[in-house]
Short mmCIF file of C-alpha atoms in Angstrom, two decimals:
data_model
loop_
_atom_site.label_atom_id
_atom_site.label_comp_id
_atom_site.label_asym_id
_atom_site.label_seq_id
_atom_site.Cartn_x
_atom_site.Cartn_y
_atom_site.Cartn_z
CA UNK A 1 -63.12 60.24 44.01
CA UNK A 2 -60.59 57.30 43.98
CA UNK A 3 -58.63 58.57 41.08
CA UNK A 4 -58.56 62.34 42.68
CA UNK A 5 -57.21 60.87 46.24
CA UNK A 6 -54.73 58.87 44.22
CA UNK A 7 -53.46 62.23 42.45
CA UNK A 8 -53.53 64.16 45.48
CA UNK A 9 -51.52 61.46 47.22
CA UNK A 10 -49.06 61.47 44.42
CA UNK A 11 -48.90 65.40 44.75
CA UNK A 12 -48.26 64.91 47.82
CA UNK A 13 -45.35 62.84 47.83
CA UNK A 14 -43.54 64.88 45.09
CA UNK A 15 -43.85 67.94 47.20
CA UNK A 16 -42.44 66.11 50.33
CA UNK A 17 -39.54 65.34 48.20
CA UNK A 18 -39.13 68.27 46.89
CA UNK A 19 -39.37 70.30 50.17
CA UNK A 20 -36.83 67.71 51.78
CA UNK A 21 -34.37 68.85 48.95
CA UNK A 22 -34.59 72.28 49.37
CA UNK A 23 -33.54 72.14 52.51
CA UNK A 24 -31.04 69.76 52.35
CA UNK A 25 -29.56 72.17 49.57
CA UNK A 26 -30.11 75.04 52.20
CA UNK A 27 -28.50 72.72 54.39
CA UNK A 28 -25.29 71.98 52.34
CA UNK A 29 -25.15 75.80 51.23
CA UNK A 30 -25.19 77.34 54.49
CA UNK A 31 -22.42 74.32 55.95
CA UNK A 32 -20.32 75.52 52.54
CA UNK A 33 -20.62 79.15 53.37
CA UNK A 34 -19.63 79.19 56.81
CA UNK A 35 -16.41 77.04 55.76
CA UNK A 36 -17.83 74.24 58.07
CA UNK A 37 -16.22 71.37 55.38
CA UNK A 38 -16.58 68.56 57.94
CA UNK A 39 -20.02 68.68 58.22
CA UNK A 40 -20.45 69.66 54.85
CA UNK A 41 -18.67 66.02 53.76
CA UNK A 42 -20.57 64.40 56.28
CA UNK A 43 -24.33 66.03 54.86
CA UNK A 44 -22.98 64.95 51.67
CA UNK A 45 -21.86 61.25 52.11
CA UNK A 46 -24.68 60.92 53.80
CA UNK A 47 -27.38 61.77 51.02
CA UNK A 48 -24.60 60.67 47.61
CA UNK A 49 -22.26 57.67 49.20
CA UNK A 50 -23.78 54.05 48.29
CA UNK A 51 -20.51 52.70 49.82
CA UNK A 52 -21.23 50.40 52.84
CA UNK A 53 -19.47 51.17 55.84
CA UNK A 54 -20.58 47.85 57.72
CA UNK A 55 -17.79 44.92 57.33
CA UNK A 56 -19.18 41.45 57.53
CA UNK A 57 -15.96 40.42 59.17
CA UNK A 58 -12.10 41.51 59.72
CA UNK A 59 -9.56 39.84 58.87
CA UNK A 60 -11.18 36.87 58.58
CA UNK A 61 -12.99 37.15 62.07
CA UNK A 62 -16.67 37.11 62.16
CA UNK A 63 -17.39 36.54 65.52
CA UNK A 64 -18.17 39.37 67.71
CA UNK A 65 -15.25 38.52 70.22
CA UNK A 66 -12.70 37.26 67.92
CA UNK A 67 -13.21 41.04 65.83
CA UNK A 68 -12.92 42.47 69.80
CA UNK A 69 -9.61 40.55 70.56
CA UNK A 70 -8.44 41.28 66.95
CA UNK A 71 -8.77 45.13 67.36
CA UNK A 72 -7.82 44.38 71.23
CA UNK A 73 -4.23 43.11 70.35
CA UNK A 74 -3.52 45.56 67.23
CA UNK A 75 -4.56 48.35 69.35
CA UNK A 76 -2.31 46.81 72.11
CA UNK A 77 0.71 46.51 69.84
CA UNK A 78 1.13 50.48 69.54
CA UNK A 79 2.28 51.14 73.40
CA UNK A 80 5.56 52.24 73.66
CA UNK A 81 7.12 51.98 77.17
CA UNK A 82 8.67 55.25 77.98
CA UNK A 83 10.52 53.73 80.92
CA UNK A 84 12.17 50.68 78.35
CA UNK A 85 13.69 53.45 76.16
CA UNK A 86 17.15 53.43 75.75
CA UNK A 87 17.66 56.94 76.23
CA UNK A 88 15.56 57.37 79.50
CA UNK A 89 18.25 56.11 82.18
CA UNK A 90 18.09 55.74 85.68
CA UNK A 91 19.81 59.00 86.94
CA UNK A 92 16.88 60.57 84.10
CA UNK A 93 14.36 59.25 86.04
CA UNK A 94 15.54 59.71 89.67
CA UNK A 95 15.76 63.80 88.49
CA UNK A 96 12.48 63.91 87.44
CA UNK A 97 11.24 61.87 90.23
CA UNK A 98 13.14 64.59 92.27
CA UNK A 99 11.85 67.83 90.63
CA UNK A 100 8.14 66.13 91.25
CA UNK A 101 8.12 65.04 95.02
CA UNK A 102 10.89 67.10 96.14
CA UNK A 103 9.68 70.29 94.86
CA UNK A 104 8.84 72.60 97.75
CA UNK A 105 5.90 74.20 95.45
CA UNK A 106 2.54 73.16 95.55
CA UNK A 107 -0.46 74.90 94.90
CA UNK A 108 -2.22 75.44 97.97
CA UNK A 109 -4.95 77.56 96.82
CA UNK A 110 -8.02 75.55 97.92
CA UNK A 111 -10.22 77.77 95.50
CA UNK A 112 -8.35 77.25 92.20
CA UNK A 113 -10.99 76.25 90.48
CA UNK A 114 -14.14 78.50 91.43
CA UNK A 115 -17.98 77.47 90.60
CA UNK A 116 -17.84 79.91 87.16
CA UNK A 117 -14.69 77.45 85.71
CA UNK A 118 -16.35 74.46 86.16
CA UNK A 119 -19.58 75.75 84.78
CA UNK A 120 -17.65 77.63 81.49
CA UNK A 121 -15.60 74.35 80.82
CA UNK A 122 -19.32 71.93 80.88
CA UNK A 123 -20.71 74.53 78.53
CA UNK A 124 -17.59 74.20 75.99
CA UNK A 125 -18.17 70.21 75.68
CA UNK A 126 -20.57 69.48 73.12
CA UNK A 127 -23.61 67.80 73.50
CA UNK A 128 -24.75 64.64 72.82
CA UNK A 129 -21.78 63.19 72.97
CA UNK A 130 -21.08 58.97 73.80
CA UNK A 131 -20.53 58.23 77.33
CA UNK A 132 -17.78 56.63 78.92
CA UNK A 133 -17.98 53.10 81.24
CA UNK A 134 -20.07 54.86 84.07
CA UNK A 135 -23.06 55.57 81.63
CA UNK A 136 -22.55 59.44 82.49
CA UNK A 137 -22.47 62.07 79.65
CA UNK A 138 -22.57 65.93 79.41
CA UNK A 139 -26.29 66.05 80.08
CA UNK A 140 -26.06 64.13 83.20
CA UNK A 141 -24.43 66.91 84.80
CA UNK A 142 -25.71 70.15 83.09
CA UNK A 143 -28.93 69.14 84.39
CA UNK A 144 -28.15 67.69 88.11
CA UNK A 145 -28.61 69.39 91.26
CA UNK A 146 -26.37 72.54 91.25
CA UNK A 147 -24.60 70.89 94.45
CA UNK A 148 -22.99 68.38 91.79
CA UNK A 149 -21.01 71.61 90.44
CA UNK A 150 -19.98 72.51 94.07
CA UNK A 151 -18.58 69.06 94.89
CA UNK A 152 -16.58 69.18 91.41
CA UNK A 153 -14.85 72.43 92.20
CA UNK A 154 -13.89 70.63 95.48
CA UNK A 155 -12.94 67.04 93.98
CA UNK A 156 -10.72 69.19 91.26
CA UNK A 157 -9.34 71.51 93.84
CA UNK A 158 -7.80 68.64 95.87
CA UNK A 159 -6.57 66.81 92.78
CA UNK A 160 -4.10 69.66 92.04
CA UNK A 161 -3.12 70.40 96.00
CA UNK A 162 -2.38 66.18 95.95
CA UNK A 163 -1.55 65.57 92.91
CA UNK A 164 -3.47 62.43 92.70
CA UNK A 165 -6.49 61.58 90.16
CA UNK A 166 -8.96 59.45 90.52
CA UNK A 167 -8.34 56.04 88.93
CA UNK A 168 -11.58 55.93 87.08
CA UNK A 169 -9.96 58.93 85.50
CA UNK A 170 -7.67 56.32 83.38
CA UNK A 171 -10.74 53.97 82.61
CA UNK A 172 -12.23 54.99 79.11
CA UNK A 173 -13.88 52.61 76.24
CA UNK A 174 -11.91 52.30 72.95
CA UNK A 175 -13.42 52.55 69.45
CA UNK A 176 -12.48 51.73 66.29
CA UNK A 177 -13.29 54.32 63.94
CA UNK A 178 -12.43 53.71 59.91
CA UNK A 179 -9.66 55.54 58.79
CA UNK A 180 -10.45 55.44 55.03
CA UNK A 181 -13.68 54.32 53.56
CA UNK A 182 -12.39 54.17 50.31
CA UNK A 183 -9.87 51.63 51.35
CA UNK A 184 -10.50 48.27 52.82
CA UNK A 185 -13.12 48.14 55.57
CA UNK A 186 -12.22 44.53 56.28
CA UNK A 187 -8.76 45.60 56.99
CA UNK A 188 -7.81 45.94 60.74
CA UNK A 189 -5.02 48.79 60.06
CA UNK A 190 -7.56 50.29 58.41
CA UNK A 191 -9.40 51.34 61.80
CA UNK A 192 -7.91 54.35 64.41
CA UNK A 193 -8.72 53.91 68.34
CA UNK A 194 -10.98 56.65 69.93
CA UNK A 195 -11.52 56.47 73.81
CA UNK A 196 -14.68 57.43 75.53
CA UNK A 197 -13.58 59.00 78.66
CA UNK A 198 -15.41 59.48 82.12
CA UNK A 199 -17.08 62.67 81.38
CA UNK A 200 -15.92 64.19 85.08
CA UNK A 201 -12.46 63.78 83.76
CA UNK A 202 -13.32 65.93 80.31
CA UNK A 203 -14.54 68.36 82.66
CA UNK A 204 -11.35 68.70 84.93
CA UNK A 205 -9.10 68.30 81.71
CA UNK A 206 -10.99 71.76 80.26
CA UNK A 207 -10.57 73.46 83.60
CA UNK A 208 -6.90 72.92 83.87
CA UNK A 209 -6.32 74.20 79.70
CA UNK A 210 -8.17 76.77 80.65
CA UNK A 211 -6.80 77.92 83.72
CA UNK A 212 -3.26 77.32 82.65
CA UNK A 213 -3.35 77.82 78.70
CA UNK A 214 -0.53 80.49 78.74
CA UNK A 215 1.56 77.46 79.10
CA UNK A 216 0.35 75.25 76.46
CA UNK A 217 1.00 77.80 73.46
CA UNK A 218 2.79 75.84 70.90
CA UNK A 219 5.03 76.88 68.15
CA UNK A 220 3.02 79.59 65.36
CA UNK A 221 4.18 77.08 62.50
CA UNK A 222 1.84 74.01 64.06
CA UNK A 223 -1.26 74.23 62.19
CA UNK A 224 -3.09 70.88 63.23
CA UNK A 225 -4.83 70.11 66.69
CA UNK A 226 -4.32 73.76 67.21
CA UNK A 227 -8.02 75.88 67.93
CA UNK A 228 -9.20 78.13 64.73
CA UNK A 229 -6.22 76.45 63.32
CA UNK A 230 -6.21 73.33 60.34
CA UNK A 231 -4.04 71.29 58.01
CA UNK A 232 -5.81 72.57 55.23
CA UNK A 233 -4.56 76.15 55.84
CA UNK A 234 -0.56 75.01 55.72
CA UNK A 235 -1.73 72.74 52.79
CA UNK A 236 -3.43 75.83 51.07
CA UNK A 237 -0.25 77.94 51.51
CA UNK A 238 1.86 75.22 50.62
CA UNK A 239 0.23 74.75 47.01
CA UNK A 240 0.25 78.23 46.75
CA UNK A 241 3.99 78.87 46.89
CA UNK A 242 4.85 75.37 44.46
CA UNK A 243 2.11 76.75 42.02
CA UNK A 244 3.88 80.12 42.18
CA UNK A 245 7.48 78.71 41.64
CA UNK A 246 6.11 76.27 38.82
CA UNK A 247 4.68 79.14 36.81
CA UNK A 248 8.02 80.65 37.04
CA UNK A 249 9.71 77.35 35.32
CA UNK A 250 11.44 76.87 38.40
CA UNK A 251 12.23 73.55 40.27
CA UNK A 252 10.23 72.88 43.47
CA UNK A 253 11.44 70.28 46.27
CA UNK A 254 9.25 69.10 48.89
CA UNK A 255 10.82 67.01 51.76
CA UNK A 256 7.58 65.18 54.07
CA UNK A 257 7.85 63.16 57.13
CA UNK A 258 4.35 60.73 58.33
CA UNK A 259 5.30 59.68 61.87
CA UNK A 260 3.51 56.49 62.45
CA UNK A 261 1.34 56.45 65.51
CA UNK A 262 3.04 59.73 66.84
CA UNK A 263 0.95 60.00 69.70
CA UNK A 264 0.68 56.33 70.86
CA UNK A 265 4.98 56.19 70.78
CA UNK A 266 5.27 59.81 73.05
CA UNK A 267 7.96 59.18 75.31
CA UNK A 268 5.92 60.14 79.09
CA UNK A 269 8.92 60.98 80.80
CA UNK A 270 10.98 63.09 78.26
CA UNK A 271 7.18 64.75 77.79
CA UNK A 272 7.19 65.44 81.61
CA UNK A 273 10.79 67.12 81.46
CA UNK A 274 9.59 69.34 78.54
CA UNK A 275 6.85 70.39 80.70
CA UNK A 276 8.52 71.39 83.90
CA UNK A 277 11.08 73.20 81.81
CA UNK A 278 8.29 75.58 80.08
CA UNK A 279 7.49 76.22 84.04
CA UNK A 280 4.10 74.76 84.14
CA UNK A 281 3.77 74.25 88.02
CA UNK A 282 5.34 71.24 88.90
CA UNK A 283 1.72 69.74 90.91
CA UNK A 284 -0.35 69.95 87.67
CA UNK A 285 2.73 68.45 85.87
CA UNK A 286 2.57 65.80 88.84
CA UNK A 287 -0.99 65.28 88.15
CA UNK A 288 -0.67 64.70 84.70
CA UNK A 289 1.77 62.40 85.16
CA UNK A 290 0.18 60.38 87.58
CA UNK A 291 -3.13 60.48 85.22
CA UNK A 292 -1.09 59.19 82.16
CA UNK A 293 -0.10 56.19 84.81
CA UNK A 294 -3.33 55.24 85.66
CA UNK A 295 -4.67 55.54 82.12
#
C-alpha cells in the first residue's frame, strides 16, 4: 500500500506538470496567433527569464528613502519650464492669454457629456489597474451607486463651461518602471516615471478624446502612441525597403533622430497655440491648460 500511494503520488505530480504545460503552450500559442507580442514576451519571461529584476540598491543607496529622493531628484531634473524658454516672450504669452479668457466662446451646453459617455469611457479603462493617492480604482466606480455616474456627468459638464479642474486632478503617484532589464538594474537612468492618476480624472480625460477626437487626428506617417497603430509596423516596412535596395547592390542611407525625454521637455504654451490653431474649442483648450498647471 505505501509503495502504490507513493507511485500514485508521483503520477500525480507528473501529470500536474504536464497539464500546467499544455496550457501554458496553449497559452503562448493563442497570445502568438492573435499578434498580441506584449503579452506574449511577458508569458514568456515569466516562465524562461532567471534574470532578477529586484536591485539591492541604486546607485549606491540602500535605504528606502535615500532610493525615493534619488529617483525623486532625477525624475525632477527632466522639467522643462515652458514659460523660461527663450522663444516664448511676453507679447507670446499675453496672445495666448488673450485668445483663452477673452474668447467670447464657451461651451454652454450643460449636457455635453450625457450618462451613456461617461459609462462608454469607464468601460474602455481596463481593469485591475493601480490606483492613484485617493485609493480609488476602476472598480470603485463600475460598481457604486448609479448616482455616482450622474454626479460625474455633472462635475465634467461644469469643468468644460469653467474651464477649471479639480486640483486633485494634477495629484498622481510616480513609478519607476525599468527601462531595460538587460542593462543595469542598479542604474537610476535605467528606470522611466509612470504616474498613477486619480481614476475620476482617467475618466473625464476618455470623455473629452472621445467627444472631441476629430481634432486629435495626427499626421498618417506617426505610427507610435497612435490606436491599432505600432513602431513595429514602420520598423517592418522600413527593413523591408533596405532589404529590397540591398538585394539590388544598391547603397541604403538611414538618417535617425532619439529625442531625449520628448515628452517631459514639451513646450505647454507653444502646445496650447498648436491647439487653438487646429480649432479645438478654445474652453477645452483652457481646461487643458489649466490641468497641465495644476499637475
Amino acid at each position: 500500500m505505501r509503495l502504490e500511494s507513493k507511485y500514485k503520488y508521483k503520477r500525480a505530480i507528473k501529470q500536474a506538470i504536464r497539464q500546467d504545460n499544455m496550457e501554458f503552450d496553449d497559452e503562448l500559442s493563442n497570445l502568438w496567433l492573435n499578434k498580441d507580442m506584449t503579452k506574449f514576451w511577458n508569458k514568456w519571461n515569466s516562465r524562461f527569464s532567471k534574470r532578477s529584476t529586484t536591485p539591492d540598491h541604486i546607485n549606491d543607496c540602500y535605504d528606502d528613502k535615500n532610493i525615493a529622493d534619488l529617483f525623486s531628484s532625477h525624475f525632477a531634473s527632466a522639467q522643462y519650464n515652458s514659460y523660461a524658454d527663450a522663444d516664448i516672450t511676453v507679447n507670446y504669452l499675453n496672445s495666448l492669454h488673450l485668445a483663452l479668457e477673452g474668447s467670447r466662446e464657451r461651451l454652454n451646453d450643460a449636457n455635453l457629456f450625457d450618462i451613456a459617455d461617461i459609462e462608454s469611457c469607464l468601460a474602455s479603462l481596463k481593469n485591475g489597474k493601480a490606483c492613484g493617492f485617493d485609493g480609488l480604482s476602476k472598480e470603485s466606480v463600475l460598481y457604486s451607486h448609479p448616482a455616482v455616474i450622474v454626479h460625474l456627468k455633472l462635475l465634467f459638464n461644469m469643468i468644460c463651461m469653467h474651464g477649471f479642474v479639480p486640483n486633485n486632478f494634477g495629484v498622481g503617484v510616480i513609478t519607476p518602471i525599468i527601462k531595460d532589464k538587460l542593462g543595469n538594474i542598479c542604474d537610476v537612468n535605467n528606470y522611466r516615471p509612470i504616474t498613477l492618476s486619480p481614476v475620476i480624472s482617467k475618466i473625464f480625460e476618455k470623455c473629452i478624446l472621445q467627444k472631441f477626437s476629430s481634432y486629435f487626428e495626427s499626421d498618417p506617417l506617426q505610427f507610435g502612441f497612435k490606436k491599432g497603430s505600432s513602431c513595429s509596423h514602420v520598423v517592418f516596412v522600413l527593413s523591408q525597403v533596405v532589404d529590397y535596395f540591398t538585394s539590388h547592390d544598391s547603397t541604403v542611407y538611414v538618417a535617425s533622430l532619439d529625442a531625449s525625454k520628448a515628452f517631459d521637455r514639451v513646450n505647454h504654451v507653444k502646445l496650447f497655440r498648436k491647439l487653438l490653431e487646429k480649432g479645438i474649442p478654445v474652453t477645452i483648450v483652457k481646461v487643458l491648460s489649466d490641468w497641465y498647471g495644476k499637475v
